[in-house]
mmCIF file of C-alpha atoms in Angstrom:
data_model
loop_
_atom_site.group_PDB
_atom_site.id
_atom_site.type_symbol
_atom_site.label_atom_id
_atom_site.label_comp_id
_atom_site.label_asym_id
_atom_site.label_seq_id
_atom_site.Cartn_x
_atom_site.Cartn_y
_atom_site.Cartn_z
ATOM 1 C CA GLU A 11 102.155 54.070 144.420
ATOM 2 C CA ALA A 12 99.608 54.255 141.537
ATOM 3 C CA GLU A 13 98.290 57.613 140.672
ATOM 4 C CA VAL A 14 95.793 59.350 138.413
ATOM 5 C CA ALA A 15 97.769 61.348 135.811
ATOM 6 C CA GLN A 16 96.438 64.592 134.444
ATOM 7 C CA SER A 17 97.807 67.053 131.995
ATOM 8 C CA PRO A 18 98.377 69.876 131.681
ATOM 9 C CA ARG A 19 98.574 71.149 135.257
ATOM 10 C CA TYR A 20 97.755 74.685 134.201
ATOM 11 C CA LYS A 21 96.160 76.129 131.119
ATOM 12 C CA ILE A 22 95.383 79.683 130.090
ATOM 13 C CA THR A 23 93.308 80.177 127.085
ATOM 14 C CA GLU A 24 91.400 82.980 125.436
ATOM 15 C CA LYS A 25 87.613 83.176 125.321
ATOM 16 C CA SER A 26 86.182 81.255 122.343
ATOM 17 C CA GLN A 27 89.213 79.097 121.918
ATOM 18 C CA ALA A 28 89.228 75.282 122.169
ATOM 19 C CA VAL A 29 90.912 73.544 125.095
ATOM 20 C CA ALA A 30 91.469 69.916 125.985
ATOM 21 C CA PHE A 31 92.428 68.027 129.142
ATOM 22 C CA TRP A 32 93.867 64.481 129.380
ATOM 23 C CA CYS A 33 93.549 61.890 132.144
ATOM 24 C CA ASP A 34 95.156 58.501 132.674
ATOM 25 C CA PRO A 35 93.446 56.629 135.490
ATOM 26 C CA ILE A 36 94.944 54.092 137.798
ATOM 27 C CA SER A 37 95.588 50.903 135.922
ATOM 28 C CA GLY A 38 92.654 48.553 136.044
ATOM 29 C CA HIS A 39 90.129 51.151 137.211
ATOM 30 C CA ALA A 40 87.043 50.746 135.071
ATOM 31 C CA THR A 41 85.271 53.832 136.367
ATOM 32 C CA LEU A 42 86.547 57.279 135.444
ATOM 33 C CA TYR A 43 85.035 60.602 136.519
ATOM 34 C CA TRP A 44 85.559 64.196 135.367
ATOM 35 C CA TYR A 45 84.703 66.801 137.962
ATOM 36 C CA ARG A 46 84.756 70.600 137.815
ATOM 37 C CA GLN A 47 85.645 72.505 141.031
ATOM 38 C CA ILE A 48 85.085 76.177 141.259
ATOM 39 C CA LEU A 49 87.328 77.886 143.872
ATOM 40 C CA GLY A 50 85.727 77.596 147.351
ATOM 41 C CA GLN A 51 83.219 74.943 146.267
ATOM 42 C CA GLY A 52 82.923 71.158 146.224
ATOM 43 C CA PRO A 53 83.664 69.151 143.090
ATOM 44 C CA GLU A 54 80.757 68.822 140.697
ATOM 45 C CA LEU A 55 80.447 65.761 138.519
ATOM 46 C CA LEU A 56 80.563 66.420 134.876
ATOM 47 C CA VAL A 57 80.687 62.957 133.416
ATOM 48 C CA GLN A 58 81.143 59.424 134.567
ATOM 49 C CA PHE A 59 82.417 56.573 132.518
ATOM 50 C CA GLN A 60 82.177 52.854 133.014
ATOM 51 C CA ASP A 61 84.885 51.383 130.720
ATOM 52 C CA GLU A 62 84.220 53.207 127.465
ATOM 53 C CA SER A 63 80.512 53.993 128.145
ATOM 54 C CA VAL A 64 79.078 57.151 129.645
ATOM 55 C CA VAL A 65 76.886 56.312 132.550
ATOM 56 C CA ASP A 66 76.160 59.862 133.693
ATOM 57 C CA ASP A 67 76.600 63.165 131.862
ATOM 58 C CA SER A 68 73.543 64.948 133.219
ATOM 59 C CA GLN A 69 75.597 68.030 134.357
ATOM 60 C CA LEU A 70 77.802 68.191 131.291
ATOM 61 C CA PRO A 71 77.073 71.425 129.180
ATOM 62 C CA LYS A 72 76.835 69.394 125.977
ATOM 63 C CA ASP A 73 76.721 72.458 123.648
ATOM 64 C CA ARG A 74 80.288 73.176 124.490
ATOM 65 C CA PHE A 75 81.775 70.210 126.493
ATOM 66 C CA SER A 76 82.640 66.743 125.218
ATOM 67 C CA ALA A 77 84.335 63.761 126.755
ATOM 68 C CA GLU A 78 85.526 60.526 125.431
ATOM 69 C CA ARG A 79 87.237 57.389 126.619
ATOM 70 C CA LEU A 80 87.578 55.502 123.404
ATOM 71 C CA LYS A 81 89.542 52.289 124.625
ATOM 72 C CA GLY A 82 88.252 52.383 128.109
ATOM 73 C CA VAL A 83 91.579 53.558 129.505
ATOM 74 C CA ASP A 84 92.568 57.177 129.226
ATOM 75 C CA SER A 85 90.115 60.039 128.649
ATOM 76 C CA THR A 86 89.941 63.505 127.129
ATOM 77 C CA LEU A 87 87.663 66.317 128.114
ATOM 78 C CA LYS A 88 87.208 69.134 125.612
ATOM 79 C CA ILE A 89 85.708 72.591 125.792
ATOM 80 C CA GLN A 90 84.847 74.478 122.583
ATOM 81 C CA PRO A 91 84.386 77.366 122.745
ATOM 82 C CA ALA A 92 85.682 78.216 126.133
ATOM 83 C CA GLU A 93 83.828 80.934 128.098
ATOM 84 C CA LEU A 94 84.982 83.045 131.015
ATOM 85 C CA GLY A 95 82.778 81.067 133.375
ATOM 86 C CA ASP A 96 84.650 77.891 132.594
ATOM 87 C CA SER A 97 87.642 79.031 134.646
ATOM 88 C CA ALA A 98 87.959 76.304 137.389
ATOM 89 C CA MET A 99 89.923 73.342 138.375
ATOM 90 C CA TYR A 100 89.159 70.212 136.252
ATOM 91 C CA LEU A 101 89.666 67.033 138.248
ATOM 92 C CA CYS A 102 89.782 63.485 136.943
ATOM 93 C CA ALA A 103 89.254 60.564 139.317
ATOM 94 C CA SER A 104 89.092 56.833 138.970
ATOM 95 C CA SER A 105 87.869 53.847 140.963
ATOM 96 C CA SER A 106 87.755 50.080 140.650
ATOM 97 C CA ILE A 107 84.099 49.949 141.778
ATOM 98 C CA PRO A 108 81.646 52.625 140.667
ATOM 99 C CA GLY A 109 80.959 55.248 143.425
ATOM 100 C CA THR A 110 83.550 53.947 145.916
ATOM 101 C CA GLU A 111 87.108 54.706 146.721
ATOM 102 C CA ALA A 112 87.607 57.296 144.042
ATOM 103 C CA PHE A 113 91.209 58.553 143.687
ATOM 104 C CA PHE A 114 91.849 61.958 142.231
ATOM 105 C CA GLY A 115 94.526 63.421 140.021
ATOM 106 C CA GLN A 116 96.241 66.805 140.694
ATOM 107 C CA GLY A 117 93.832 68.526 138.438
ATOM 108 C CA THR A 118 94.086 71.133 135.599
ATOM 109 C CA ARG A 119 93.682 74.693 136.670
ATOM 110 C CA LEU A 120 91.970 76.415 133.620
ATOM 111 C CA THR A 121 91.896 80.242 133.308
ATOM 112 C CA VAL A 122 89.885 81.673 130.493
ATOM 113 C CA VAL A 123 90.862 85.314 129.589
ATOM 114 C CA GLN B 7 68.228 69.601 145.214
ATOM 115 C CA GLN B 8 71.406 69.302 147.304
ATOM 116 C CA GLN B 9 72.252 65.644 147.886
ATOM 117 C CA VAL B 10 74.386 66.259 150.993
ATOM 118 C CA LYS B 11 74.612 69.252 153.303
ATOM 119 C CA GLN B 12 77.823 69.976 155.057
ATOM 120 C CA SER B 13 78.468 72.159 158.045
ATOM 121 C CA PRO B 14 80.187 74.266 159.215
ATOM 122 C CA GLN B 15 81.521 76.193 156.229
ATOM 123 C CA SER B 16 84.688 77.009 158.164
ATOM 124 C CA LEU B 17 86.197 76.003 161.439
ATOM 125 C CA ILE B 18 89.098 77.222 163.611
ATOM 126 C CA VAL B 19 90.542 75.104 166.368
ATOM 127 C CA GLN B 20 93.594 75.160 168.529
ATOM 128 C CA LYS B 21 96.376 72.670 168.206
ATOM 129 C CA GLY B 22 95.494 69.531 170.239
ATOM 130 C CA GLY B 23 91.761 70.177 170.048
ATOM 131 C CA ILE B 24 89.011 68.202 168.429
ATOM 132 C CA SER B 25 87.625 69.203 164.960
ATOM 133 C CA ILE B 26 84.145 68.126 164.175
ATOM 134 C CA ILE B 27 82.544 68.406 160.744
ATOM 135 C CA ASN B 28 79.022 67.230 160.001
ATOM 136 C CA CYS B 29 76.991 66.153 156.947
ATOM 137 C CA ALA B 30 73.414 65.294 156.388
ATOM 138 C CA TYR B 31 71.673 63.454 153.525
ATOM 139 C CA GLU B 32 68.208 62.592 152.414
ATOM 140 C CA ASN B 33 68.310 59.637 150.085
ATOM 141 C CA THR B 34 68.311 56.382 152.060
ATOM 142 C CA ALA B 35 69.722 54.513 149.036
ATOM 143 C CA PHE B 36 73.141 55.961 149.774
ATOM 144 C CA ASP B 37 75.433 53.336 151.068
ATOM 145 C CA TYR B 38 78.985 54.726 150.909
ATOM 146 C CA PHE B 39 80.067 57.754 152.938
ATOM 147 C CA PRO B 40 83.658 58.987 152.353
ATOM 148 C CA TRP B 41 85.572 61.940 153.620
ATOM 149 C CA TYR B 42 88.165 63.714 151.455
ATOM 150 C CA GLN B 43 90.900 66.127 152.375
ATOM 151 C CA GLN B 44 92.100 68.793 149.980
ATOM 152 C CA PHE B 45 95.116 71.126 150.205
ATOM 153 C CA PRO B 46 95.354 74.192 148.034
ATOM 154 C CA GLY B 47 96.255 73.484 144.441
ATOM 155 C CA LYS B 48 95.881 69.744 144.887
ATOM 156 C CA GLY B 49 93.224 67.143 144.157
ATOM 157 C CA PRO B 50 91.108 65.795 146.934
ATOM 158 C CA ALA B 51 92.583 62.797 148.761
ATOM 159 C CA LEU B 52 90.511 59.992 150.270
ATOM 160 C CA LEU B 53 90.808 60.164 153.983
ATOM 161 C CA ILE B 54 88.316 57.656 155.454
ATOM 162 C CA ALA B 55 85.039 56.095 154.491
ATOM 163 C CA ILE B 56 82.220 54.189 156.111
ATOM 164 C CA ARG B 57 79.327 51.924 155.100
ATOM 165 C CA PRO B 58 75.895 52.012 156.850
ATOM 166 C CA ASP B 59 76.421 48.634 158.560
ATOM 167 C CA VAL B 60 78.692 50.163 161.188
ATOM 168 C CA SER B 61 78.183 53.234 163.458
ATOM 169 C CA GLU B 62 81.805 54.258 163.783
ATOM 170 C CA LYS B 63 85.140 53.822 162.064
ATOM 171 C CA LYS B 64 88.530 54.930 163.260
ATOM 172 C CA GLU B 65 91.754 55.379 161.529
ATOM 173 C CA GLY B 66 94.530 57.000 163.500
ATOM 174 C CA ARG B 67 93.250 60.486 164.637
ATOM 175 C CA PHE B 68 90.338 60.384 162.282
ATOM 176 C CA THR B 69 86.992 58.949 163.191
ATOM 177 C CA ILE B 70 83.638 58.751 161.184
ATOM 178 C CA SER B 71 80.510 58.613 163.231
ATOM 179 C CA PHE B 72 77.416 57.495 161.384
ATOM 180 C CA ASN B 73 73.726 57.772 162.441
ATOM 181 C CA LYS B 74 71.595 55.957 160.029
ATOM 182 C CA SER B 75 68.314 56.878 161.590
ATOM 183 C CA ALA B 76 69.165 60.555 161.631
ATOM 184 C CA LYS B 77 70.782 60.321 158.148
ATOM 185 C CA GLN B 78 73.855 62.168 159.370
ATOM 186 C CA PHE B 79 77.568 61.343 159.545
ATOM 187 C CA SER B 80 80.447 63.323 160.980
ATOM 188 C CA LEU B 81 84.188 63.477 160.849
ATOM 189 C CA HIS B 82 86.081 63.901 164.136
ATOM 190 C CA ILE B 83 89.779 64.834 164.072
ATOM 191 C CA MET B 84 91.419 64.249 167.383
ATOM 192 C CA ASP B 85 94.532 66.064 168.584
ATOM 193 C CA SER B 86 94.222 68.385 165.643
ATOM 194 C CA GLN B 87 97.559 69.621 164.159
ATOM 195 C CA PRO B 88 98.471 72.634 162.057
ATOM 196 C CA GLY B 89 99.228 70.148 159.223
ATOM 197 C CA ASP B 90 95.537 69.241 159.243
ATOM 198 C CA SER B 91 94.626 72.705 158.030
ATOM 199 C CA ALA B 92 92.836 71.996 154.733
ATOM 200 C CA THR B 93 89.381 71.813 153.231
ATOM 201 C CA TYR B 94 87.433 68.747 154.038
ATOM 202 C CA PHE B 95 84.644 67.395 151.909
ATOM 203 C CA CYS B 96 82.034 64.716 152.724
ATOM 204 C CA ALA B 97 80.463 62.713 149.874
ATOM 205 C CA VAL B 98 77.696 60.264 149.279
ATOM 206 C CA SER B 99 77.217 57.466 146.882
ATOM 207 C CA GLY B 100 74.743 54.675 146.092
ATOM 208 C CA GLY B 101 71.426 54.164 144.457
ATOM 209 C CA SER B 102 70.906 53.458 140.752
ATOM 210 C CA ASN B 103 74.110 54.902 139.142
ATOM 211 C CA TYR B 104 76.611 55.040 142.064
ATOM 212 C CA LYS B 105 77.359 58.714 141.326
ATOM 213 C CA LEU B 106 79.764 60.209 143.927
ATOM 214 C CA THR B 107 78.353 63.538 145.093
ATOM 215 C CA PHE B 108 80.325 66.006 147.321
ATOM 216 C CA GLY B 109 79.300 68.456 149.933
ATOM 217 C CA LYS B 110 80.366 72.152 149.662
ATOM 218 C CA GLY B 111 83.387 71.721 151.982
ATOM 219 C CA THR B 112 84.645 72.935 155.310
ATOM 220 C CA LEU B 113 87.835 75.028 155.628
ATOM 221 C CA LEU B 114 89.627 73.871 158.687
ATOM 222 C CA THR B 115 92.309 76.057 160.346
ATOM 223 C CA VAL B 116 94.329 74.653 163.202
ATOM 224 C CA ASN B 117 96.229 77.345 165.040
ATOM 225 C CA PRO B 118 99.519 76.481 166.608
#
């Protein structure tokens, strides 16, 4: 069964360090999403790609976060510098049609110390 | 402004009972209404979804009821089992950019 792959599963980093997460969507899915989920809350969209183009990054803290999907396949989300408040689960999802039937990966649990 | 409001925040039911979770939205441009199930430490998994052209959709023990005029939709879990204990999220999508927006979640506990 096709899955969204994310790595690493867990990451502990020190405040002010750089951290990066990787996502490989389901093959053929043109839409890729990065969500942040704080414990006990719903996922919050950080950035949405259609192929290699960003279609929504209105909630992405652009002073420290960046995301790219250079060839329209896999994607990287970067935080530099990390802050204590960035501790959360970072989820990647993909869909074949924007906004519908999004499938999520297992997520990366980030802890900033 | 919250795009979708979900209630209750938590729910406890007995095994065999019916679990009901509700969501309300404002934007009439939304045209896709999914429910996701999430276990601790895992990503959300798509459970069932509905479009506004139907009022109900059933898949096994899970049913979505949709009320277009009231701008509300709900998830019903029949014959609830302890294995259904998880957090459930409703979501909405549609409009100009098809952004998938989630509710705050409902923590369901099914007691044996």
